[in-house]
Short mmCIF file of C-alpha atoms and ligand atoms in Angstrom, two decimals:
data_model
loop_
_atom_site.label_atom_id
_atom_site.label_comp_id
_atom_site.label_asym_id
_atom_site.label_seq_id
_atom_site.Cartn_x
_atom_site.Cartn_y
_atom_site.Cartn_z
CA MET A 3 3.15 16.81 -13.65
CA LYS A 4 2.21 15.36 -17.89
CA LEU A 5 -0.45 12.99 -17.85
CA ALA A 6 0.67 10.60 -21.09
CA ARG A 7 -3.06 8.00 -22.81
CA SER A 8 -0.78 7.63 -25.27
CA ILE A 9 2.72 6.00 -26.10
CA ASN A 10 3.12 8.83 -28.78
CA ALA A 11 2.38 11.41 -26.20
CA LEU A 12 4.94 8.88 -23.80
CA ARG A 13 7.62 9.01 -26.40
CA LEU A 14 7.99 12.96 -27.15
CA ALA A 15 7.73 13.01 -23.67
CA VAL A 16 10.19 11.07 -22.82
CA ALA A 17 13.24 11.96 -25.71
CA ALA A 18 12.49 15.66 -25.11
CA ALA A 19 13.56 15.10 -21.12
CA LYS A 20 16.87 12.86 -22.44
CA LYS A 21 17.61 16.19 -24.76
CA ARG A 22 18.00 18.42 -21.58
CA GLY A 23 20.42 15.42 -20.42
CA LEU A 24 17.67 13.91 -17.55
CA THR A 25 18.54 10.82 -16.83
CA ILE A 26 15.22 9.27 -16.60
CA ASN A 27 14.34 6.56 -13.52
CA PHE A 28 11.07 4.25 -13.95
CA VAL A 29 8.48 3.59 -11.30
CA PRO A 30 6.23 0.40 -12.93
CA THR A 31 3.31 0.11 -10.54
CA MET A 32 -0.23 -0.78 -11.06
CA GLY A 33 -1.86 2.02 -9.40
CA ALA A 34 -3.75 2.77 -5.35
CA LEU A 35 -1.09 4.01 -4.84
CA HIS A 36 0.34 3.94 -0.63
CA GLU A 37 3.33 4.86 1.00
CA GLY A 38 5.05 1.80 -0.33
CA HIS A 39 5.27 3.10 -3.63
CA LEU A 40 5.93 6.67 -3.48
CA SER A 41 8.71 5.22 -1.57
CA LEU A 42 9.96 4.38 -5.07
CA ILE A 43 9.50 7.61 -5.91
CA LYS A 44 11.24 9.01 -3.75
CA LYS A 45 14.04 7.15 -4.25
CA ALA A 46 14.27 7.29 -7.92
CA ARG A 47 13.86 11.82 -7.52
CA GLN A 48 17.81 11.58 -7.88
CA PRO A 49 18.99 15.32 -8.80
CA LYS A 50 18.91 15.51 -12.41
CA ALA A 51 16.41 13.26 -12.90
CA PHE A 52 12.84 12.66 -14.52
CA VAL A 53 10.86 10.27 -12.38
CA VAL A 54 8.30 8.45 -15.04
CA MET A 55 5.34 6.47 -13.14
CA SER A 56 3.07 3.84 -15.25
CA ILE A 57 -0.15 2.61 -14.16
CA PHE A 58 -1.59 -0.18 -15.64
CA VAL A 59 -3.03 -2.39 -14.60
CA ASN A 60 -2.07 -5.70 -16.78
CA PRO A 61 -4.49 -8.23 -17.85
CA LEU A 62 -1.53 -10.66 -18.87
CA GLN A 63 -0.89 -11.47 -15.50
CA PHE A 64 -3.70 -12.49 -14.03
CA GLY A 65 -5.69 -15.47 -13.72
CA PRO A 66 -8.88 -16.19 -14.85
CA LYS A 67 -10.24 -16.65 -11.18
CA GLU A 68 -8.39 -13.74 -9.70
CA ASP A 69 -8.82 -10.29 -9.47
CA PHE A 70 -8.55 -8.59 -12.64
CA SER A 71 -12.02 -7.08 -12.79
CA ARG A 72 -12.67 -5.49 -9.38
CA TYR A 73 -8.19 -4.89 -8.41
CA PRO A 74 -8.95 -0.58 -7.47
CA ARG A 75 -8.11 0.94 -9.60
CA THR A 76 -8.17 4.79 -7.99
CA LEU A 77 -7.02 6.96 -10.39
CA ILE A 78 -8.02 10.53 -9.17
CA SER A 79 -5.95 10.21 -6.00
CA ASP A 80 -3.01 8.15 -6.91
CA LEU A 81 -2.73 12.30 -9.00
CA ARG A 82 -2.85 13.58 -6.11
CA LEU A 83 -0.23 11.36 -4.97
CA LEU A 84 1.76 12.28 -7.76
CA ARG A 85 1.80 15.07 -7.33
CA GLN A 86 2.40 15.03 -4.51
CA ALA A 87 5.70 13.52 -4.98
CA LYS A 88 6.58 15.94 -7.55
CA VAL A 89 7.11 13.14 -10.67
CA ASP A 90 7.35 14.14 -14.24
CA LEU A 91 5.42 11.89 -16.04
CA VAL A 92 2.35 8.81 -16.04
CA PHE A 93 1.73 7.16 -18.14
CA LEU A 94 -1.33 5.41 -18.05
CA PRO A 95 -1.65 3.17 -21.11
CA THR A 96 -5.67 1.18 -21.79
CA PRO A 97 -5.07 -2.50 -21.98
CA LYS A 98 -6.04 -2.09 -25.52
CA ILE A 99 -3.09 -0.18 -26.43
CA MET A 100 -0.87 -2.75 -24.76
CA TYR A 101 -2.04 -5.40 -26.48
CA PRO A 102 -4.49 -4.22 -29.96
CA GLU A 103 -4.57 -7.81 -30.31
CA LYS A 104 -6.11 -10.39 -30.17
CA THR A 105 -2.70 -12.43 -28.48
CA VAL A 106 0.10 -10.99 -27.73
CA ILE A 107 4.28 -12.76 -28.12
CA LYS A 108 5.05 -13.45 -24.29
CA VAL A 109 8.54 -13.15 -22.81
CA SER A 110 8.90 -16.35 -20.72
CA ALA A 111 10.43 -16.19 -17.33
CA GLY A 112 11.19 -19.94 -16.73
CA PRO A 113 12.43 -21.09 -13.71
CA LEU A 114 12.62 -18.59 -11.20
CA GLY A 115 8.70 -18.03 -12.57
CA ASP A 116 7.60 -21.41 -11.53
CA VAL A 117 7.88 -22.18 -8.21
CA LEU A 118 6.84 -19.81 -5.05
CA CYS A 119 4.11 -17.66 -6.17
CA GLY A 120 4.61 -19.14 -9.44
CA ARG A 121 3.30 -22.42 -8.68
CA SER A 122 0.01 -21.57 -7.72
CA ARG A 123 0.15 -18.69 -10.31
CA PRO A 124 0.72 -20.15 -12.98
CA GLY A 125 1.51 -17.72 -16.05
CA HIS A 126 1.91 -14.52 -14.15
CA PHE A 127 5.76 -14.23 -13.83
CA ASP A 128 5.23 -14.08 -17.85
CA GLY A 129 2.06 -11.97 -17.49
CA VAL A 130 4.83 -9.64 -15.75
CA ALA A 131 7.46 -9.98 -17.72
CA THR A 132 5.65 -9.48 -20.95
CA VAL A 133 4.86 -6.89 -19.85
CA VAL A 134 7.18 -4.83 -18.21
CA VAL A 135 9.96 -5.95 -21.43
CA LYS A 136 7.53 -3.88 -23.42
CA LEU A 137 7.59 -1.19 -20.40
CA PHE A 138 10.88 -0.46 -21.05
CA ASN A 139 10.74 -0.85 -24.62
CA LEU A 140 8.23 2.36 -24.79
CA VAL A 141 10.22 3.79 -21.75
CA GLN A 142 13.50 3.21 -22.70
CA PRO A 143 14.63 3.73 -18.86
CA ASP A 144 18.05 3.82 -17.20
CA GLN A 145 16.87 3.31 -14.43
CA ALA A 146 14.06 0.83 -13.26
CA PHE A 147 12.28 0.78 -9.50
CA PHE A 148 10.92 -1.74 -8.04
CA GLY A 149 10.20 -2.84 -4.82
CA ALA A 150 11.40 -6.23 -2.57
CA LYS A 151 7.57 -7.16 -1.45
CA ASP A 152 7.57 -8.74 -4.46
CA TYR A 153 11.06 -10.53 -4.10
CA GLN A 154 10.11 -13.48 -6.52
CA GLN A 155 9.14 -10.64 -8.79
CA GLN A 156 12.13 -8.05 -8.17
CA LEU A 157 14.95 -10.45 -8.91
CA ILE A 158 13.29 -12.26 -12.52
CA ILE A 159 13.14 -8.34 -14.04
CA ARG A 160 17.11 -8.39 -12.75
CA ARG A 161 17.74 -11.88 -14.81
CA LEU A 162 15.51 -10.34 -17.53
CA VAL A 163 17.62 -6.94 -18.04
CA THR A 164 20.50 -8.79 -18.06
CA ASP A 165 19.17 -12.25 -19.71
CA LEU A 166 17.72 -10.10 -22.34
CA ASN A 167 20.54 -7.30 -22.51
CA PHE A 168 18.21 -4.13 -21.34
CA PRO A 169 21.15 -1.42 -20.48
CA ILE A 170 18.79 -0.58 -17.52
CA LYS A 171 20.27 -0.33 -14.09
CA ILE A 172 17.72 -2.62 -11.33
CA ILE A 173 16.85 -1.01 -7.30
CA THR A 174 15.13 -3.17 -5.54
CA VAL A 175 13.75 -0.45 -3.07
CA PRO A 176 12.66 -2.01 1.55
CA THR A 177 9.23 -3.06 1.63
CA VAL A 178 7.11 -0.41 3.45
CA ARG A 179 5.17 -1.75 6.92
CA GLU A 180 2.38 0.05 8.23
CA PRO A 181 3.24 0.71 12.48
CA ASP A 182 1.89 -3.85 13.01
CA GLY A 183 4.18 -4.53 10.58
CA LEU A 184 1.88 -5.31 7.44
CA ALA A 185 2.63 -5.49 4.45
CA MET A 186 1.41 -2.33 2.31
CA SER A 187 -0.20 -3.88 -0.74
CA SER A 188 -2.78 -2.75 -3.04
CA ARG A 189 -4.36 -5.85 -1.95
CA ASN A 190 -4.79 -5.01 1.27
CA ARG A 191 -7.89 -3.02 0.97
CA TYR A 192 -10.37 -5.69 0.59
CA LEU A 193 -9.25 -6.29 4.22
CA SER A 194 -12.13 -6.47 7.53
CA ALA A 195 -11.15 -5.29 10.24
CA ARG A 196 -11.25 -8.95 11.38
CA GLU A 197 -9.59 -10.03 8.41
CA ARG A 198 -6.63 -7.62 8.92
CA THR A 199 -6.18 -8.38 12.04
CA ILE A 200 -5.53 -11.93 11.24
CA ALA A 201 -2.89 -11.61 8.14
CA LEU A 202 -0.58 -9.99 10.29
CA ASN A 203 0.57 -13.67 11.80
CA LEU A 204 1.98 -14.22 8.79
CA PRO A 205 5.09 -10.86 8.57
CA GLN A 206 4.81 -11.55 12.70
CA ALA A 207 6.06 -15.71 11.98
CA LEU A 208 8.31 -13.91 8.62
CA PHE A 209 9.82 -11.49 11.69
CA VAL A 210 10.92 -15.14 13.95
CA LEU A 211 11.96 -16.96 11.38
CA GLN A 212 14.17 -14.02 10.78
CA LYS A 213 15.86 -13.77 13.80
CA ASN A 214 15.26 -18.35 14.49
CA PRO A 215 15.33 -20.03 11.39
CA ARG A 216 15.35 -22.92 13.47
CA ASP A 217 11.10 -22.30 14.63
CA PHE A 218 10.63 -22.83 10.90
CA SER A 219 8.46 -25.64 11.39
CA ARG A 220 6.87 -25.50 14.51
CA LEU A 221 6.33 -21.81 12.59
CA LYS A 222 4.67 -23.37 9.38
CA ARG A 223 3.26 -25.74 11.16
CA GLU A 224 0.81 -22.85 12.97
CA LEU A 225 0.52 -20.73 10.88
CA ALA A 226 -1.85 -23.95 8.21
CA ALA A 227 -3.90 -24.11 11.14
CA THR A 228 -4.58 -20.88 12.01
CA ALA A 229 -8.39 -20.07 11.78
CA ASN A 230 -10.05 -17.91 8.85
CA LEU A 231 -6.50 -18.35 7.09
CA LYS A 232 -5.03 -20.78 4.49
CA LEU A 233 -1.56 -20.88 3.60
CA ASP A 234 -0.65 -21.07 0.57
CA TYR A 235 2.83 -21.15 1.39
CA LEU A 236 5.75 -20.51 3.52
CA GLU A 237 9.54 -21.51 2.25
CA ILE A 238 13.02 -20.91 2.79
CA VAL A 239 15.15 -19.64 -0.37
CA ASN A 240 18.57 -19.48 -1.87
CA SER A 241 18.47 -15.88 -2.47
CA GLN A 242 19.29 -16.04 -5.83
CA THR A 243 17.71 -19.68 -7.82
CA LEU A 244 14.45 -19.22 -5.04
CA LEU A 245 14.91 -23.14 -4.36
CA PRO A 246 14.65 -24.02 -0.85
CA VAL A 247 16.62 -24.39 1.34
CA LYS A 248 17.32 -27.17 3.77
CA SER A 249 21.30 -26.53 6.26
CA ALA A 250 23.03 -24.45 3.67
CA LYS A 251 24.35 -21.04 5.64
CA GLY A 252 24.61 -17.81 3.29
CA GLN A 253 21.97 -15.22 2.06
CA VAL A 254 18.63 -16.71 2.43
CA VAL A 255 14.15 -15.40 1.67
CA ILE A 256 12.16 -15.84 4.37
CA ALA A 257 8.53 -15.07 1.68
CA GLY A 258 6.01 -17.05 2.72
CA ALA A 259 1.87 -16.41 0.84
CA ILE A 260 -2.10 -16.55 2.63
CA TYR A 261 -4.85 -16.45 1.27
CA VAL A 262 -7.42 -14.43 4.38
CA GLY A 263 -10.96 -14.58 2.85
CA LYS A 264 -10.04 -14.00 -0.86
CA THR A 265 -7.91 -12.07 -0.39
CA ARG A 266 -3.90 -13.29 -1.33
CA LEU A 267 -0.83 -11.56 0.45
CA ILE A 268 2.93 -12.24 0.46
CA ASP A 269 5.96 -11.35 2.47
CA ASN A 270 8.95 -11.79 2.83
CA VAL A 271 12.53 -11.48 4.68
CA THR A 272 15.69 -11.79 4.01
CA ALA A 273 17.95 -13.57 7.16
CA ARG A 274 21.73 -14.79 6.85
CA LEU A 275 21.95 -19.18 7.65
P1 AMP B 21 2.35 -2.77 -7.94
O1 AMP B 21 1.42 -1.90 -8.38
O2 AMP B 21 1.50 -3.69 -6.33
O3 AMP B 21 1.73 -3.53 -8.86
O4 AMP B 21 3.35 -2.60 -7.00
C1 AMP B 21 4.06 -1.56 -8.26
C2 AMP B 21 6.42 -1.68 -6.88
O5 AMP B 21 6.05 -1.27 -5.77
C3 AMP B 21 5.95 -3.26 -6.91
O6 AMP B 21 7.49 -2.59 -7.87
C4 AMP B 21 6.98 -3.24 -5.62
O7 AMP B 21 7.12 -4.13 -5.63
C5 AMP B 21 6.35 -2.06 -5.20
N1 AMP B 21 5.82 -2.27 -3.60
C6 AMP B 21 4.74 -2.61 -3.66
N2 AMP B 21 4.02 -2.51 -1.82
C7 AMP B 21 5.83 -1.83 -1.48
C8 AMP B 21 5.92 -2.22 -0.31
N3 AMP B 21 5.13 -2.22 1.07
N4 AMP B 21 7.09 -2.01 -0.03
C9 AMP B 21 8.61 -1.00 -1.19
N5 AMP B 21 7.56 -1.01 -2.57
C10 AMP B 21 5.98 -1.67 -2.82
#
């Protein structure tokens, strides 16, 4: 497994792989890796593929009061996992390499970035779209892999490659959960044992709603009334527009975000109305 700490090293390694006729499969992450990230690698580990992972905690997608500085950084154990998972190349840029200037031209995620998580994290999806465009330009992958856990993010990336004409196939990988149903997340390690139990209320509500979407109002009320849990949002939305669905039939996403202590957690399931 090769490490690229500079843009030049990354470009040389990718060019060599392309010359060998390999498909470039790219998995962007912020590190603090878990089974969810590993499932993306497993999907990317195809015959004749060269698997590139990036680990970069992107300052542009964090708000001023969010957890950028304390976001878990676990590079040594991440690299051990990536070697076992047979990743070919890991790109490890610093903020200075990605954003050498004080100001930066940003990509706007548009209206899809203003709803759901975008409402409580203004500018977040512009930060995501900007770093992903940069990473796509640097890596020039054939395919890129994103988790369904961040449903809104993968939808925005799908629109981004269409609207900005990137010749990249986006592949969305199902959410990996702990045995008790909690979606795996780098932020789960912030939770105390007691907070972790409280966090389970979100997936449990989503699983009930997936079977009985008509219970929506009751479950939302119950979630909002749960002690030591602050409900950010719980919504049933159209899977393409992310706009609230009331009665229409079709594929919907039931998405929620909660705060447990200082930790913000998100989750979603898809359902047919
Ligand atoms: P992150 O490092 O949290 O930015 O996530 C990097 C990628 O891993 C994103 O595409 C996420 O959607 C994906 N991911 C994170 N958690 C999970 C999970 N539990 N299951 C599947 N994919 C995930």
